Structures are given as C-alpha cells and as structure tokens.
Coordinates of C-alpha atoms and ligand atoms in Angstrom, one line a residue:
X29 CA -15.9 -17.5 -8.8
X30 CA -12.5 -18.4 -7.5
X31 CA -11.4 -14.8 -6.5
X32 CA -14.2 -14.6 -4.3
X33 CA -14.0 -18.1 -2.7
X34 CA -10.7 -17.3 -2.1
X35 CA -11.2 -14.0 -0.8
X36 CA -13.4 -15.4 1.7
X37 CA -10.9 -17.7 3.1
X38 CA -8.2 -15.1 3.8
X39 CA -11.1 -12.7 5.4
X40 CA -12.3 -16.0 7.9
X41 CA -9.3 -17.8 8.4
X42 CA -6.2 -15.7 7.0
X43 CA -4.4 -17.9 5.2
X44 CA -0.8 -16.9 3.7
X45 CA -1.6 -17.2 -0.1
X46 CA -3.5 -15.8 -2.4
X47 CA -3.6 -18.6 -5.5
X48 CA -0.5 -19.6 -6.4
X49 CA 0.8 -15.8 -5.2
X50 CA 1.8 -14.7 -2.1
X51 CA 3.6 -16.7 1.0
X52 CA 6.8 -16.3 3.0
X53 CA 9.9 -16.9 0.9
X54 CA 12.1 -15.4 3.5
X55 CA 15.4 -15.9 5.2
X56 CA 14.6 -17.9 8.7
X57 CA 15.7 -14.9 10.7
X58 CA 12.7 -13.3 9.3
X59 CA 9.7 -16.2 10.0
X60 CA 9.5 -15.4 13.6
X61 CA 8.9 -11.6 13.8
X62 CA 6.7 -12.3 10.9
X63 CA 4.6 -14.8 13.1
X64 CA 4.4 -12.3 15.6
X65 CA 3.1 -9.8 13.6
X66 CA 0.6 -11.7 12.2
X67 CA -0.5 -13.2 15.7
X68 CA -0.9 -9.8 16.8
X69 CA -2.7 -8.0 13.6
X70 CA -5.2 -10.5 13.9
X71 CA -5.8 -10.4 17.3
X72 CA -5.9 -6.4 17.6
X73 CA -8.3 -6.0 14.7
X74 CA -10.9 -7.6 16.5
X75 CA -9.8 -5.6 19.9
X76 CA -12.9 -2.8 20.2
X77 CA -10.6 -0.5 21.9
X78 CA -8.1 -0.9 19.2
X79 CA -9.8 -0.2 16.4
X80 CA -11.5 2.9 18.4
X81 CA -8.5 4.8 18.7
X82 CA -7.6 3.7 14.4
X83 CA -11.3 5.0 13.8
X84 CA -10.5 8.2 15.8
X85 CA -7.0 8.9 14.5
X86 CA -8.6 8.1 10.8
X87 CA -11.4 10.6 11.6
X88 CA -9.7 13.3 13.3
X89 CA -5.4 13.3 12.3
X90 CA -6.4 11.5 8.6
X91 CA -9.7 13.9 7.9
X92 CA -11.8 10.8 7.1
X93 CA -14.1 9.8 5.3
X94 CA -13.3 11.5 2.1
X95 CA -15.8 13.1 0.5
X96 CA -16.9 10.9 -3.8
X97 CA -17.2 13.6 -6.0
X98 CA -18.9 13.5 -8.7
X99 CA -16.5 14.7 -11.7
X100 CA -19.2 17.2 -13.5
X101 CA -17.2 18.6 -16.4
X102 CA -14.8 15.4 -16.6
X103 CA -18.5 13.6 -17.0
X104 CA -20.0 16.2 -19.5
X105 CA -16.5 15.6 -21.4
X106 CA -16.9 11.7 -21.2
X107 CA -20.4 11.7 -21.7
X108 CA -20.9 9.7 -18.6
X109 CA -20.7 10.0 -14.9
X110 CA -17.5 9.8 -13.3
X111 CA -16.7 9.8 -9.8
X112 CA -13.6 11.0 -8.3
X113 CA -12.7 9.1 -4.5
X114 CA -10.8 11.7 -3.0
X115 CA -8.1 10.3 -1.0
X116 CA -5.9 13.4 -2.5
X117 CA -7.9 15.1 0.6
X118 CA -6.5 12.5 3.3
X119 CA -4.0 14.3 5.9
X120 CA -0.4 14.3 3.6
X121 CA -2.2 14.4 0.4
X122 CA -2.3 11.0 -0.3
X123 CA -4.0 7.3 0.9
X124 CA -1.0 6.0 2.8
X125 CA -1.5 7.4 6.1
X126 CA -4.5 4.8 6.6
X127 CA -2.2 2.0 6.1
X128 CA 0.9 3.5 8.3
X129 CA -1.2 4.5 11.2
X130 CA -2.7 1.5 11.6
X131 CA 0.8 -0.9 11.5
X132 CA 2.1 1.6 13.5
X133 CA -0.3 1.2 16.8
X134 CA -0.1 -2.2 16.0
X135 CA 3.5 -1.5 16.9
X136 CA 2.9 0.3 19.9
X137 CA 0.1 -2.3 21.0
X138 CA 2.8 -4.8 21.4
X139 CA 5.6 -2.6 22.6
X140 CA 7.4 -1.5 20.1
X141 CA 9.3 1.4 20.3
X142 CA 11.1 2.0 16.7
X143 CA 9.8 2.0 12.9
X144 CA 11.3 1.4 9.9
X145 CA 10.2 1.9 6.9
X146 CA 11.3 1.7 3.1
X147 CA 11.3 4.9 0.8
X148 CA 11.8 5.4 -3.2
X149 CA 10.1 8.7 -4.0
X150 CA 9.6 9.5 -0.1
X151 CA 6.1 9.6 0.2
X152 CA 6.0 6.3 1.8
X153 CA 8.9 7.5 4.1
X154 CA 7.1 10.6 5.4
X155 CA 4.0 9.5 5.9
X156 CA 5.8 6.9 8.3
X157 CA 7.8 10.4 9.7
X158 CA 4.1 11.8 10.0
X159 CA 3.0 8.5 12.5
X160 CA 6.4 8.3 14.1
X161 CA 5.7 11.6 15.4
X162 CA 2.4 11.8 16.0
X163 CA 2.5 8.6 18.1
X164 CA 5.9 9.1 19.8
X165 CA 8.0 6.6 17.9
X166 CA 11.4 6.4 16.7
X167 CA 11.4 6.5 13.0
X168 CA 14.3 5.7 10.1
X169 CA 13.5 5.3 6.6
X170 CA 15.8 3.5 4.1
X171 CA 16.6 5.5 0.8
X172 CA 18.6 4.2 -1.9
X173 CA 21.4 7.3 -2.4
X174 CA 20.3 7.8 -5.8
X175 CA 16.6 9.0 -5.0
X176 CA 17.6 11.1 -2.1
X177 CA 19.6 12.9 -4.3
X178 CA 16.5 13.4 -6.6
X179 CA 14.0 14.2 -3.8
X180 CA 15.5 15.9 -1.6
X181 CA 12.3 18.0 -0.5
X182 CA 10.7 14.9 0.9
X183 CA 14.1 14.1 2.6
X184 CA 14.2 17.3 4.6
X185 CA 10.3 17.1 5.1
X186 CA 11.4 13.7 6.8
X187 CA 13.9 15.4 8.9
X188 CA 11.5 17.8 10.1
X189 CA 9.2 15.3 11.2
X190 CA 11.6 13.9 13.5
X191 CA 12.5 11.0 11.4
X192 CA 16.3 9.5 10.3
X193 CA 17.2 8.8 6.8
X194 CA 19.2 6.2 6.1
X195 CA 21.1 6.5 2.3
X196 CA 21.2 2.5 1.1
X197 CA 24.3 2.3 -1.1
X198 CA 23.8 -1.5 -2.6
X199 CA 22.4 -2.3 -5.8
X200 CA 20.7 0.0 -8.3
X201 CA 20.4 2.7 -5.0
X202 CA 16.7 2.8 -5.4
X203 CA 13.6 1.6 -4.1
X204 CA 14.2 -2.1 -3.9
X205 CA 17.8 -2.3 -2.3
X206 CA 15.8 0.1 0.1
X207 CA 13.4 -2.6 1.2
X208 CA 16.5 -5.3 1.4
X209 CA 18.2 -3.0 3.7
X210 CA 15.4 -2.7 5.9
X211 CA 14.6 -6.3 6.4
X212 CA 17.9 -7.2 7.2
X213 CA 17.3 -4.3 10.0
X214 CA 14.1 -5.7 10.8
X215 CA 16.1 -9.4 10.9
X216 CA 18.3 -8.2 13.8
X217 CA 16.1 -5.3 16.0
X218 CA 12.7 -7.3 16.0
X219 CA 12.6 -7.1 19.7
X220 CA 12.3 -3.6 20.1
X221 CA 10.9 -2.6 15.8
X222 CA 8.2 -2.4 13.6
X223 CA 9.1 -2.9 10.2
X224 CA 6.5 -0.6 8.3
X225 CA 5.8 -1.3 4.3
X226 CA 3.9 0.3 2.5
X227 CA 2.2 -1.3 0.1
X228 CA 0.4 -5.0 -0.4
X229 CA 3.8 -6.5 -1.5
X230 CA 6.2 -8.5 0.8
X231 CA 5.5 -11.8 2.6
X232 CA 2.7 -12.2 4.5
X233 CA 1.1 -10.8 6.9
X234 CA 2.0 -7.6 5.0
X235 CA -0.2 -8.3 1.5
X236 CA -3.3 -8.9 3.8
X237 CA -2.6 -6.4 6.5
X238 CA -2.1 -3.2 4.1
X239 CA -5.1 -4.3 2.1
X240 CA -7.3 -4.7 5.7
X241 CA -6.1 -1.4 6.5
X242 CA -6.3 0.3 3.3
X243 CA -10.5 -1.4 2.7
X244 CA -11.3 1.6 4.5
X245 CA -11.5 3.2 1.0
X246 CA -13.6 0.9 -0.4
X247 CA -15.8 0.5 2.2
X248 CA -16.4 4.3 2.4
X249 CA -17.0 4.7 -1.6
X250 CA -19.4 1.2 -1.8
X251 CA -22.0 3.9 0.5
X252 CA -21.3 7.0 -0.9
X253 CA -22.0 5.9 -4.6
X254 CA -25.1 3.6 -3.3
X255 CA -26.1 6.9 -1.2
X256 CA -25.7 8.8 -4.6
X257 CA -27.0 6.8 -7.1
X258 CA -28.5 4.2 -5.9
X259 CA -26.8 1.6 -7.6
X260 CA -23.0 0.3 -8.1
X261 CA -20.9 1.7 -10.4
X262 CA -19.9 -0.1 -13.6
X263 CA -16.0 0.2 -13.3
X264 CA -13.9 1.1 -10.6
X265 CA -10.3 2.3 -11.7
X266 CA -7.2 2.7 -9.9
X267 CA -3.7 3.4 -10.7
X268 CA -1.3 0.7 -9.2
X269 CA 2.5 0.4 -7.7
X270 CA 2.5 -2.3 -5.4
X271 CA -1.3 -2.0 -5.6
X272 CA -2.5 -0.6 -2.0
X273 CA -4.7 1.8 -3.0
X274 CA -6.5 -0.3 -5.8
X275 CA -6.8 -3.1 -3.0
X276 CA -8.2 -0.5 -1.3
X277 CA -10.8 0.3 -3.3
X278 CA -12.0 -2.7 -5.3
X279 CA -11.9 -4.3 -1.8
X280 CA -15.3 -2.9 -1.4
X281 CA -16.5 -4.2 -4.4
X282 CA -14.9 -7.6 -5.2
X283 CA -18.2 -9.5 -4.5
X284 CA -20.7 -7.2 -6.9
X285 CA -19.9 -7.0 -10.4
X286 CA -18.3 -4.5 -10.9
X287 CA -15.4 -3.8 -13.5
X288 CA -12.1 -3.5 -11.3
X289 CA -9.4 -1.8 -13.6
X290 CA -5.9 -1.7 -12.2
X291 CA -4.3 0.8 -14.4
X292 CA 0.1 0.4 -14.8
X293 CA 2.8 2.5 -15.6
X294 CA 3.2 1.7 -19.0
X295 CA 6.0 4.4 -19.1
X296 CA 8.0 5.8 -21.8
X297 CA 5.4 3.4 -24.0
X298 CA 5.9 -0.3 -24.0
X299 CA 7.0 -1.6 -27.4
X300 CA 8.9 -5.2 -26.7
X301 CA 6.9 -5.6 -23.2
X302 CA 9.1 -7.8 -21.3
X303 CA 12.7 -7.8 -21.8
X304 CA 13.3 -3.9 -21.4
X305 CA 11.4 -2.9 -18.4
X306 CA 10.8 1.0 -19.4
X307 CA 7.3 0.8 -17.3
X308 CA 6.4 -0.7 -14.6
X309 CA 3.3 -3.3 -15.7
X310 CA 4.2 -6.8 -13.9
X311 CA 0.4 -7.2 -14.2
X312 CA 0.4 -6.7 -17.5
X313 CA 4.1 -7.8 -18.9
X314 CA 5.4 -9.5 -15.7
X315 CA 6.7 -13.3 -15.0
X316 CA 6.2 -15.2 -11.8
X317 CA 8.8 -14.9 -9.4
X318 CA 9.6 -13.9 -5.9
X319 CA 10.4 -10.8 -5.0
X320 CA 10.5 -9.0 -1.0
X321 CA 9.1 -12.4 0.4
X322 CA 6.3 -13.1 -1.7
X323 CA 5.5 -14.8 -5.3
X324 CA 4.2 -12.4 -7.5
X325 CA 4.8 -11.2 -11.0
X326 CA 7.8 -9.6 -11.5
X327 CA 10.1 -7.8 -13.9
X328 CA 12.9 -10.2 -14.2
X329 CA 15.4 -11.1 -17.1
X330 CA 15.8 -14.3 -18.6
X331 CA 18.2 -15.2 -15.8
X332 CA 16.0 -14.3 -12.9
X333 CA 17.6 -10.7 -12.0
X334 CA 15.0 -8.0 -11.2
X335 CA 14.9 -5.7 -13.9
X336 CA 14.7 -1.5 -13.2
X337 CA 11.0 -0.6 -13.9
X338 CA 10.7 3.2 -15.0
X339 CA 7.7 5.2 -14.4
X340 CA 7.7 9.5 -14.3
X341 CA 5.1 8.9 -11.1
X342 CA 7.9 7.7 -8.8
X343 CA 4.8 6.0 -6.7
X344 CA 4.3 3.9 -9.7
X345 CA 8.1 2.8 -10.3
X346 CA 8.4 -0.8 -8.4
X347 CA 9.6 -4.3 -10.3
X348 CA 6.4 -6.2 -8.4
X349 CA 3.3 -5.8 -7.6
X350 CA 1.1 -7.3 -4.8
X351 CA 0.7 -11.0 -5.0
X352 CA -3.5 -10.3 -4.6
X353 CA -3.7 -8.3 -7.3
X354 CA -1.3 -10.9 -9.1
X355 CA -4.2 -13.4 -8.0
X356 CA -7.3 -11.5 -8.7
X357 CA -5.9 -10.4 -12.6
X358 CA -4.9 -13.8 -13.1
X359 CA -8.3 -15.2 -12.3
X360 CA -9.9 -12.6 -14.1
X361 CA -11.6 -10.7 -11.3
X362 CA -8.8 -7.1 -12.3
X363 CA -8.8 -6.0 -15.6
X364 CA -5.0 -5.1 -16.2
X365 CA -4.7 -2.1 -18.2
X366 CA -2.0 0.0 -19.0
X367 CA -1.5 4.0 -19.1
X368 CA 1.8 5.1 -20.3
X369 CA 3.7 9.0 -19.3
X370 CA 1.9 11.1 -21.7
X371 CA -1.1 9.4 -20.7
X372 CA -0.8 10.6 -17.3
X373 CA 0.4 13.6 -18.2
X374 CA -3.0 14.1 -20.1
X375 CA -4.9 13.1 -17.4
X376 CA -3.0 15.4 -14.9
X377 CA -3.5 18.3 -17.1
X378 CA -7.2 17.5 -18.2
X379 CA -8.5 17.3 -14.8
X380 CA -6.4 20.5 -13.5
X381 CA -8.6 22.5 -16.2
X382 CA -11.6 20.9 -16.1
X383 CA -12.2 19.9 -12.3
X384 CA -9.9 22.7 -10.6
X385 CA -7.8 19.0 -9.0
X386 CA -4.4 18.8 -9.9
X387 CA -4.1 14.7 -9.2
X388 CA -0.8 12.9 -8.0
X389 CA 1.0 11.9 -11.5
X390 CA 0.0 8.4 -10.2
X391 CA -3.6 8.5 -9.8
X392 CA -3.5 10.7 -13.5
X393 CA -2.6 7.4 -14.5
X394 CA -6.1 6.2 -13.6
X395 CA -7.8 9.6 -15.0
X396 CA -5.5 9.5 -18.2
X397 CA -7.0 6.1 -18.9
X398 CA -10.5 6.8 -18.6
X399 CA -10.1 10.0 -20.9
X400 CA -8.8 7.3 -23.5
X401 CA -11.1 4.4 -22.6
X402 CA -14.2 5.8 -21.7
X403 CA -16.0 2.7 -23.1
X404 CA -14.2 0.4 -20.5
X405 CA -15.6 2.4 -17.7
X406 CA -19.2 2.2 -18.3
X407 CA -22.3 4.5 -18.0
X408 CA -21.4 5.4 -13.6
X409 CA -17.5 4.6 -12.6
X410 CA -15.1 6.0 -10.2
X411 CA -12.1 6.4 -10.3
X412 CA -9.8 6.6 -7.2
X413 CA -7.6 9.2 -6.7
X414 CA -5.2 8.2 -4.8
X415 CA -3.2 11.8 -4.5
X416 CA -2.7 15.1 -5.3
X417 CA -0.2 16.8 -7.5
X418 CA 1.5 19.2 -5.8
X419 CA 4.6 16.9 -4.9
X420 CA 5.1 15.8 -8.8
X421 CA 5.2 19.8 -10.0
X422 CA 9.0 19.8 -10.4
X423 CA 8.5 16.4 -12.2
X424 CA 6.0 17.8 -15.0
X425 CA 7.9 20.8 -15.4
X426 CA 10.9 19.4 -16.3
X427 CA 8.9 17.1 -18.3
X428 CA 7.2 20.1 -20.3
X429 CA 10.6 21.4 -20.5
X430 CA 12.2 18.8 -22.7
X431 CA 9.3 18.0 -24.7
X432 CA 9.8 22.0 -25.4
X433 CA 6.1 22.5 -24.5
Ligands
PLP726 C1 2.6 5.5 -3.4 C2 1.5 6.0 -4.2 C3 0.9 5.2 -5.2 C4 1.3 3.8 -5.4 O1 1.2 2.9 -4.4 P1 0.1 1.8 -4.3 O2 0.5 0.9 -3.2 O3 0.0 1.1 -5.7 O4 -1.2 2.4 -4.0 C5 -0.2 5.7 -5.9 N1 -0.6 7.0 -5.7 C6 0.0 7.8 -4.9 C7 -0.5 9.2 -4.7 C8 1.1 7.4 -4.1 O5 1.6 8.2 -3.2

C-alpha cells in the first residue's frame, strides 16, 4: 500500500524522497545546478516536441522496442514459462543508452554544451561517448586509474567515440572516487555541463529522472506479455547495481501484483554479510547511510566509511544502491534476493547452451537465480536482461581459468 501511494506522489508532484530514502545531502555548490536540472526535466518531459525527438532517437539510433521472448528451452528446463526482455538487443548491447540519451538532450535543450559522466567498468562511460557523439557534445568520463588499467578495451572504445578519459587518482581508484571527481567538476562548470549518471543513485533529480527514462522498459514488457499471454506475469526479476534497469522494469508493474525480485551480487558467497563487503547486496546486507547525495543503504563499516563491494559483473560492483529500490524493499513491494559469482556464472553458461544468448555477467545474475529459484518466479515470469555477454568474455575466461575448468 505505501509503495504505491508513494509512488504516486513522486509521478504527480515529484517530490525529492522516496520514504525515508533519497534527498539532497550535497555540498551547497551543488543545490543550484541540481534545481535547475530538475526545473528543466520536468518541464521538457511534458514538451511534445521533446519527447518526439527521445521517441525517434529510442526507435531509430536505440532499435526500440525490444522484442519479450519467450525463453522455450530455459522454460521446458524450468518447467514453466520464462520470458527473456531483451534489452541485450538495445544499440551498445545494453539498457543504458535509454537513460543517457535522454539526460543528454535534456542537456542540449537547455544549452549545454559538455557531459560528464562517471565510469567503473566503462559501459556507463561509452554509452555517454556513444550520445556525446551522436548529438555533438563534448564528452569526458571519470575513471578511477585502477579500472582503466583493467578495461582498457572500453577505454579506447571511448577514445574512438570522440570522448576524454579522465584517470581519478583519490581513494580506492574505482568507481566511487570516479563519481566524487565528477561532481566536484559538475560544482564548478554548471554553466556550460551536464553531469550524466548513470544509474537511480545520487541526489535527486537523478533517482527519479533515470528511473522516468529507463520505464520505457517496463512499459514496453507490461504490452508485450499482456499481448502474449493475456495476463501478467507472476515475478518479474532483475539483476541490480545501482538499480536502473530493475527500476526500469518493475516500473511497469509496481501497481499489479506482481512479484518484483531485485537480484544482488552476492559475490564470492556471503558468509558474515555485513562487515566484509565481498558482494555487493546493500539491499540485502546494507545499513542506512548517505552516499553520492542521497540516503540509501550502503556498505559501510562500523565507523561510517564505505566499504569496497566486489562483484565479477563489474556493472554489479557499487557500495549503494538507488534510494527507490531502498524504499520499495523496505516496504515490501522488492523482494531482495541474492545471486552470488558461480551463480551467474551458471546462468551465463545455461542460457548460452540452451537459448543460443550469451547474457551480460550481470543480467546472468538474474537468469542464475531463476535456474535455482524457479519456485520464487511462478507459473509465467520475465526476467530482464539487461545485457549481453560479449564484453564480460575475458572476465569468464580468466575465471574458468583459475577454477581450472
Ligand atoms: C551497468 C549494468 C547493470 C547495472 O546497472 P543498473 O543501474 O543496476 O541497471 C546491469 N546490467 C548491465 C548489462 C549493465 O551494463
């Protein structure tokens, strides 16, 4: 009941929380550029024009709507009928160039003629590199040193797009020193940037923007199973980082009552939860706390420092998660669950053999769940698949290689 109430309230009359989760806890340089993106979202999703040229660049540069497919063998396996949303098909091989084209002609609508944008794995990064280029804007994407030295593939795909990477040398040289650096950018360059992030974390307007932009999923697979089956499903399941792409989806469903399943890195196996983050489950294992602007639940020690999460999907390896989903699982409208690395691995393999889809080692996440909890999911599910593999192939090698497989 309370999700839903307050889901209602943000969709009316956006308001900056989510429960006790969300807000701006941000340094005051930050409040007004803030405001003004906020003022300007809301005003330009309602703009006809505006969202005419997002529906066309969706349609034609994205490749939407992807096609739900039902999973036959993965079903025949399961004994049940399993959908697969295939947002592995979207232009870049994944569901973030929804969210990144839209923030970036907001940008451009109000005159903005720079991006910047965080990175960890990269595939945040490029996809901004892919918008940056196709729209004519200047684009440089904070990397902590450590992961450009382990992904250096998406770096020089970055390069080639036209974009600038800039190696972040503070902290753990990962992810989240990335998105401090690029605030404290965005603090002093407001006037002529975008700062573009890419998931439902950070202060608001950002948890409600990238979710808005990001429903398209949702929206799309609500028709497509109704078209197909004629009913909703009984579970939809998603993997989640920061939680974009299982916004995304269970966006289209939060009113009906269907099972929402947010599937975490659980890792290298979680055996004390909390105090040694090997996974990346703040849903699951996390404390309140604010991290990037917003309260959420975190991975923090006893003395408030953010703890490293680990995850082998680098997509999956962030300390917070979006303060929504923090919301919705707390109120019980998510079901947190939790897939650990051989999990995923599972599912990445299964589906390879039996579907002829090698998934993103995130969304495997997802599909390694269901092969384990086919009872969770119900008699029709789907399950989002928010990427394709081809990226994490270096990743599982290695991976087989150790384990001497
Ligand atoms: C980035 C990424 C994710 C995790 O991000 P969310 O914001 O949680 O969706 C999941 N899957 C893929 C394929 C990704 O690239």
């Amino acid at each position: 009941m309370g999700a839903d109430e307050d889901l209602m309230k943000t969709k009316d009359a956006p308001t900056t929380r989510f429960g006790r989760f969300g807000g701006q806890f941000v340094p005051e340089t930050l409040i007004q550029p803030l405001k003004e993106l906020a003022e300007a979202y809301l005003r330009l999703k309602e703009d006809a024009d505006f969202m005419g040229e997002l529906n066309s660049l969706l349609a034609d540069y994205a490749g939407r709507p992807t096609p739900l497919y039902l999973a036959r063998a993965l079903s025949r396996e399961l004994g049940q009928k399993v959908y697969l949303k295939r947002e592995d098909l979207v232009h870049g091989g994944a569901h973030k160039l929804n969210n990144v084209l839209g923030q970036a002609l907001v940008a451009k609508a109000i005159g903005k003629t720079r991006l910047i944008a965080e990175t960890g794995a990269g595939q945040h990064g490029v996809a901004s590199a892919m918008v940056g280029a196709n729209l004519g804007l200047e684009t440089e994407v904070y990397m902590g040193e450590v992961d450009i030295e382990r992904q250096k593939m998406n770096v020089y795909r970055m390069e080639l797009l036209g974009a600038r990477v800039i190696p972040v040398r503070s902290g753990s040289r990962t992810l989240k020193d990335a998105i401090n650096e690029a605030m404290r950018d965005w603090a002093g360059s407001y006037e002529t940037t975008h700062y573009l992030m890419g998931t439902v974390a950070g202060p608001h307007p950002y948890p409600l923007m990238v979710r808005e932009l990001q429903s398209v999923i949702g929206t799309e697979a609500r028709e497509q199973i109704l078209a197909a089956e004629g009913r909703l499903p009984d579970a939809v399941a998603a993997c989640v980082g920061g939680g974009s792409n299982a916004m995304g989806i269970f966006s289209g469903f939060l009113k009906d009552e269907t099972r929402l399943i947010a599937v975490e890195a659980g890792g290298r196996g979680i055996t004390s939860g909390r105090k040694i983050a090997d996974h990346g489950a703040c849903l699951n294992f996390g404390d309140e706390g604010v991290l990037h602007g917003a309260m959420t639940k975190i991975l923090q020690d006893p003395y408030g420092q953010i703890l490293e999460s680990y995850s082998l999907a680098a997509g999956l390896d962030y300390p917070g998660v979006g303060p929504e989903l923090a919301h919705l699982a707390e109120v019980g409208r998510v079901t947190p669950a939790v897939a650990d690395d051989e999990t995923a691995l599972l599912g990445l393999r299964r589906l390879s053999v039996l579907e002829g889809i090698i998934p993103a080692l995130e969304s495997s996440h997802a599909v390694g769940y269901a092969l384990r909890n086919p009872d969770a999911l119900g008699e029709v599910s789907i399950i989002n698949l928010s990427g394709r593999g081809d990226k994490d192939l270096a990743t599982v090698m290695e991976h087989e290689g150790r384990v001497g497989r």
